[in-house]
PDB file of C-alpha atoms in Angstrom:
ATOM      1  CA  MET A 218       0.132   0.115  -0.258  1.00  0.00           C
ATOM      2  CA  LYS A 219       1.184   3.569  -0.791  1.00  0.00           C
ATOM      3  CA  LYS A 220       1.707   6.271   1.856  1.00  0.00           C
ATOM      4  CA  ALA A 221       1.503   9.789   1.673  1.00  0.00           C
ATOM      5  CA  THR A 222       2.221  12.600   4.054  1.00  0.00           C
ATOM      6  CA  ILE A 223       0.540  16.056   4.827  1.00  0.00           C
ATOM      7  CA  ASN A 224       2.569  18.478   6.677  1.00  0.00           C
ATOM      8  CA  ARG A 225       0.573  21.322   7.490  1.00  0.00           C
ATOM      9  CA  ASP A 226       2.441  24.503   7.683  1.00  0.00           C
ATOM     10  CA  GLU A 227      -0.183  27.177   8.229  1.00  0.00           C
ATOM     11  CA  SER A 228      -3.238  27.655   9.940  1.00  0.00           C
ATOM     12  CA  ASP A 229      -5.571  30.921  10.657  1.00  0.00           C
ATOM     13  CA  GLU A 230      -9.097  31.645  10.340  1.00  0.00           C
ATOM     14  CA  ASP A 231      -8.903  31.619   6.742  1.00  0.00           C
ATOM     15  CA  GLY A 232      -7.916  28.150   6.347  1.00  0.00           C
ATOM     16  CA  THR A 233      -5.396  25.411   7.098  1.00  0.00           C
ATOM     17  CA  PHE A 234      -2.476  24.805   4.255  1.00  0.00           C
ATOM     18  CA  GLY A 235       0.065  22.197   4.019  1.00  0.00           C
ATOM     19  CA  SER A 236       2.330  20.079   1.597  1.00  0.00           C
ATOM     20  CA  PHE A 237       1.031  16.724   0.478  1.00  0.00           C
ATOM     21  CA  SER A 238       3.777  14.426  -0.696  1.00  0.00           C
ATOM     22  CA  ALA A 239       4.109  10.596  -1.662  1.00  0.00           C
ATOM     23  CA  GLU A 240       6.938   8.595  -2.781  1.00  0.00           C
ATOM     24  CA  GLY A 241       7.036   6.068  -5.552  1.00  0.00           C
ATOM     25  CA  GLY A 242       5.175   5.948  -8.754  1.00  0.00           C
ATOM     26  CA  ALA A 243       6.081   4.444 -12.193  1.00  0.00           C
ATOM     27  CA  ASP A 244       8.872   7.290 -12.804  1.00  0.00           C
ATOM     28  CA  GLY A 245       9.959   7.005  -9.170  1.00  0.00           C
ATOM     29  CA  LYS A 246       9.522  10.454  -8.542  1.00  0.00           C
ATOM     30  CA  GLY A 247       6.621  10.637  -6.436  1.00  0.00           C
ATOM     31  CA  PHE A 248       3.762  13.085  -6.219  1.00  0.00           C
ATOM     32  CA  LYS A 249       3.573  16.597  -4.502  1.00  0.00           C
ATOM     33  CA  CYS A 250       1.101  19.079  -4.161  1.00  0.00           C
ATOM     34  CA  ARG A 251      -0.329  21.604  -1.882  1.00  0.00           C
ATOM     35  CA  ILE A 252      -3.486  21.037   0.225  1.00  0.00           C
ATOM     36  CA  ALA A 253      -6.168  23.520   1.345  1.00  0.00           C
ATOM     37  CA  GLU A 254      -8.446  22.725   4.704  1.00  0.00           C
ATOM     38  CA  LEU A 255     -10.658  24.483   7.101  1.00  0.00           C
ATOM     39  CA  PRO A 256      -9.144  26.015  10.091  1.00  0.00           C
ATOM     40  CA  TRP A 257      -8.687  23.679  13.392  1.00  0.00           C
ATOM     41  CA  ARG A 258     -12.260  24.136  15.129  1.00  0.00           C
ATOM     42  CA  ASN A 259     -11.908  21.242  17.703  1.00  0.00           C
ATOM     43  CA  ASN A 260     -12.663  18.524  15.071  1.00  0.00           C
ATOM     44  CA  GLU A 261     -16.105  19.674  14.653  1.00  0.00           C
ATOM     45  CA  ASN A 262     -17.990  17.854  11.806  1.00  0.00           C
ATOM     46  CA  GLY A 263     -18.335  19.962   8.946  1.00  0.00           C
ATOM     47  CA  LYS A 264     -16.442  23.153  10.322  1.00  0.00           C
ATOM     48  CA  SER A 265     -12.836  21.992  11.223  1.00  0.00           C
ATOM     49  CA  CYS A 266      -9.903  20.439   9.661  1.00  0.00           C
ATOM     50  CA  ILE A 267      -9.288  16.802  10.800  1.00  0.00           C
ATOM     51  CA  PRO A 268      -6.959  15.968  13.612  1.00  0.00           C
ATOM     52  CA  LYS A 269      -3.513  14.879  13.309  1.00  0.00           C
ATOM     53  CA  GLY A 270      -3.068  11.262  12.673  1.00  0.00           C
ATOM     54  CA  THR A 271      -2.911   8.328  10.090  1.00  0.00           C
ATOM     55  CA  TYR A 272      -5.921   7.481   8.091  1.00  0.00           C
ATOM     56  CA  LEU A 273      -6.743   5.134   5.389  1.00  0.00           C
ATOM     57  CA  PHE A 274      -8.427   6.845   1.974  1.00  0.00           C
ATOM     58  CA  LYS A 275     -10.409   4.780  -0.386  1.00  0.00           C
ATOM     59  CA  TRP A 276     -11.376   5.458  -4.122  1.00  0.00           C
ATOM     60  CA  ARG A 277     -15.153   5.670  -4.236  1.00  0.00           C
ATOM     61  CA  THR A 278     -17.414   6.308  -7.481  1.00  0.00           C
ATOM     62  CA  ASP A 279     -20.581   7.130  -5.714  1.00  0.00           C
ATOM     63  CA  SER A 280     -20.179  10.200  -3.794  1.00  0.00           C
ATOM     64  CA  PRO A 281     -23.546  12.134  -3.842  1.00  0.00           C
ATOM     65  CA  LYS A 282     -21.741  15.564  -3.863  1.00  0.00           C
ATOM     66  CA  HIS A 283     -18.575  14.795  -5.557  1.00  0.00           C
ATOM     67  CA  GLY A 284     -18.893  11.751  -7.595  1.00  0.00           C
ATOM     68  CA  ALA A 285     -15.510   9.886  -7.875  1.00  0.00           C
ATOM     69  CA  CYS A 286     -13.105  10.838  -5.198  1.00  0.00           C
ATOM     70  CA  TYR A 287     -11.008   9.423  -2.196  1.00  0.00           C
ATOM     71  CA  GLU A 288     -12.950   9.037   1.104  1.00  0.00           C
ATOM     72  CA  GLU A 289     -11.602   8.109   4.555  1.00  0.00           C
ATOM     73  CA  TRP A 290     -12.046   4.464   5.330  1.00  0.00           C
ATOM     74  CA  ASP A 291     -11.902   2.049   8.253  1.00  0.00           C
ATOM     75  CA  ASP A 292     -10.747  -1.412   6.929  1.00  0.00           C
ATOM     76  CA  PRO A 293     -12.983  -3.992   8.605  1.00  0.00           C
ATOM     77  CA  SER A 294     -10.259  -6.585   8.310  1.00  0.00           C
ATOM     78  CA  THR A 295      -8.065  -4.978  10.773  1.00  0.00           C
ATOM     79  CA  PRO A 296      -8.648  -4.159  14.613  1.00  0.00           C
ATOM     80  CA  LYS A 297      -6.958  -0.757  13.926  1.00  0.00           C
ATOM     81  CA  LYS A 298      -9.294   2.303  13.688  1.00  0.00           C
ATOM     82  CA  GLU A 299      -8.191   3.751  10.423  1.00  0.00           C
ATOM     83  CA  ASP A 300     -10.758   6.334   9.761  1.00  0.00           C
ATOM     84  CA  VAL A 301     -11.080   9.904  11.358  1.00  0.00           C
ATOM     85  CA  PRO A 302     -12.538   9.920  14.689  1.00  0.00           C
ATOM     86  CA  GLY A 303     -15.939  11.201  15.304  1.00  0.00           C
ATOM     87  CA  ARG A 304     -16.378  12.300  11.286  1.00  0.00           C
ATOM     88  CA  THR A 305     -17.788  10.589   8.293  1.00  0.00           C
ATOM     89  CA  ASN A 306     -17.474  11.225   4.576  1.00  0.00           C
ATOM     90  CA  VAL A 307     -13.873  13.076   4.957  1.00  0.00           C
ATOM     91  CA  GLN A 308     -13.066  13.427   1.054  1.00  0.00           C
ATOM     92  CA  ILE A 309     -10.334  14.540  -1.047  1.00  0.00           C
ATOM     93  CA  HIS A 310     -11.942  16.609  -3.675  1.00  0.00           C
ATOM     94  CA  ALA A 311     -11.428  19.781  -5.883  1.00  0.00           C
ATOM     95  CA  ALA A 312     -11.959  23.131  -4.233  1.00  0.00           C
ATOM     96  CA  ASN A 313     -10.227  26.423  -4.377  1.00  0.00           C
ATOM     97  CA  TRP A 314     -10.889  27.936  -1.271  1.00  0.00           C
ATOM     98  CA  PRO A 315     -11.250  26.404   2.285  1.00  0.00           C
ATOM     99  CA  GLU A 316     -14.716  27.828   2.617  1.00  0.00           C
ATOM    100  CA  GLN A 317     -15.831  25.387  -0.043  1.00  0.00           C
ATOM    101  CA  LEU A 318     -15.073  22.498   2.143  1.00  0.00           C
ATOM    102  CA  LEU A 319     -16.889  20.785   4.755  1.00  0.00           C
ATOM    103  CA  GLY A 320     -13.986  19.123   6.788  1.00  0.00           C
ATOM    104  CA  CYS A 321     -12.393  17.522   3.442  1.00  0.00           C
ATOM    105  CA  LEU A 322      -9.222  18.143   1.896  1.00  0.00           C
ATOM    106  CA  ALA A 323      -8.730  20.085  -1.443  1.00  0.00           C
ATOM    107  CA  PRO A 324      -5.299  19.452  -3.561  1.00  0.00           C
ATOM    108  CA  GLY A 325      -3.929  22.350  -5.491  1.00  0.00           C
ATOM    109  CA  ALA A 326      -0.654  23.186  -7.321  1.00  0.00           C
ATOM    110  CA  GLN A 327       0.088  26.127  -5.010  1.00  0.00           C
ATOM    111  CA  VAL A 328      -1.271  28.166  -2.571  1.00  0.00           C
ATOM    112  CA  ALA A 329      -1.979  31.702  -3.485  1.00  0.00           C
ATOM    113  CA  TYR A 330      -4.500  34.521  -3.136  1.00  0.00           C
ATOM    114  CA  ILE A 331      -7.273  33.800  -6.097  1.00  0.00           C
ATOM    115  CA  SER A 332     -10.197  36.007  -6.807  1.00  0.00           C
ATOM    116  CA  PRO A 333     -13.589  34.350  -7.133  1.00  0.00           C
ATOM    117  CA  GLY A 334     -14.794  36.752  -9.854  1.00  0.00           C
ATOM    118  CA  PRO A 335     -14.174  40.006 -11.555  1.00  0.00           C
ATOM    119  CA  GLY A 336     -14.031  42.833  -9.074  1.00  0.00           C
ATOM    120  CA  MET A 337     -14.097  40.462  -6.238  1.00  0.00           C
ATOM    121  CA  PRO A 338     -11.266  40.446  -3.524  1.00  0.00           C
ATOM    122  CA  ALA A 339      -8.715  37.829  -3.752  1.00  0.00           C
ATOM    123  CA  LYS A 340      -8.758  34.811  -1.015  1.00  0.00           C
ATOM    124  CA  LYS A 341      -6.102  32.483   0.119  1.00  0.00           C
ATOM    125  CA  GLY A 342      -6.735  29.160  -1.495  1.00  0.00           C
ATOM    126  CA  VAL A 343      -4.986  26.323  -3.881  1.00  0.00           C
ATOM    127  CA  THR A 344      -4.843  26.786  -7.860  1.00  0.00           C
ATOM    128  CA  SER A 345      -5.661  23.978 -10.236  1.00  0.00           C
ATOM    129  CA  SER A 346      -7.431  21.900  -7.997  1.00  0.00           C
ATOM    130  CA  LYS A 347      -9.330  19.742 -10.657  1.00  0.00           C
ATOM    131  CA  ALA A 348      -6.275  19.006 -12.469  1.00  0.00           C
ATOM    132  CA  THR A 349      -4.168  18.250  -9.491  1.00  0.00           C
ATOM    133  CA  LEU A 350      -6.876  16.027  -8.003  1.00  0.00           C
ATOM    134  CA  LYS A 351      -6.859  14.120 -11.390  1.00  0.00           C
ATOM    135  CA  ALA A 352      -2.860  13.739 -10.928  1.00  0.00           C
ATOM    136  CA  LEU A 353      -3.395  12.271  -7.526  1.00  0.00           C
ATOM    137  CA  GLU A 354      -5.826   9.921  -8.657  1.00  0.00           C
ATOM    138  CA  ASP A 355      -3.541   8.840 -11.393  1.00  0.00           C
ATOM    139  CA  PHE A 356      -0.781   8.620  -9.014  1.00  0.00           C
ATOM    140  CA  PHE A 357      -2.401   6.278  -6.636  1.00  0.00           C
ATOM    141  CA  ASN A 358      -4.190   4.521  -9.527  1.00  0.00           C
ATOM    142  CA  ARG A 359      -7.395   4.720  -7.530  1.00  0.00           C
ATOM    143  CA  GLU A 360      -5.858   2.184  -5.039  1.00  0.00           C
ATOM    144  CA  THR A 361      -6.242   2.545  -1.297  1.00  0.00           C
ATOM    145  CA  PHE A 362      -3.604   4.440   0.368  1.00  0.00           C
ATOM    146  CA  GLU A 363      -2.362   5.470   3.948  1.00  0.00           C
ATOM    147  CA  LEU A 364      -2.317   9.372   4.800  1.00  0.00           C
ATOM    148  CA  THR A 365      -0.254  10.604   7.877  1.00  0.00           C
ATOM    149  CA  ILE A 366      -1.107  14.274   8.840  1.00  0.00           C
ATOM    150  CA  THR A 367       1.437  16.046  10.823  1.00  0.00           C
ATOM    151  CA  GLY A 368       2.331  19.819  11.656  1.00  0.00           C
ATOM    152  CA  VAL A 369       0.392  22.759  12.954  1.00  0.00           C
ATOM    153  CA  CYS A 370      -3.240  22.337  14.465  1.00  0.00           C
ATOM    154  CA  GLY A 371      -5.305  19.167  15.471  1.00  0.00           C
TER     155      GLY A 371
END
């Protein structure tokens, strides 16, 4: 099973941001991107980034809101709890700003200030989220992977 890490490096009321990395892959170069999450709010369901820890993420194709995406999962064949405590449906899906998330993870190419539209003020988020999500999907080949989250908050 492939393994990945998120090292959170900043968190404030606008959101939590970190670096996602995984080793290996067909070319041996691994995979890297940036991640956006909600701020830490004591693991409150739908309002907080998830606690630091190690979790399993499994590919699913039937998310009512996001269709095909990765979602945290507890493997019933092991005694270890591998899903996010006190939470359900924590997913990795495309989004540009933390406010578009309900406790999920949004991959992106870089952290930047992005305007949601003409004449609107720029907000901190991640760029190229849809393309980055597709690259993440391709890297893991839709296989289950282990994700360890470290760094600030949680």
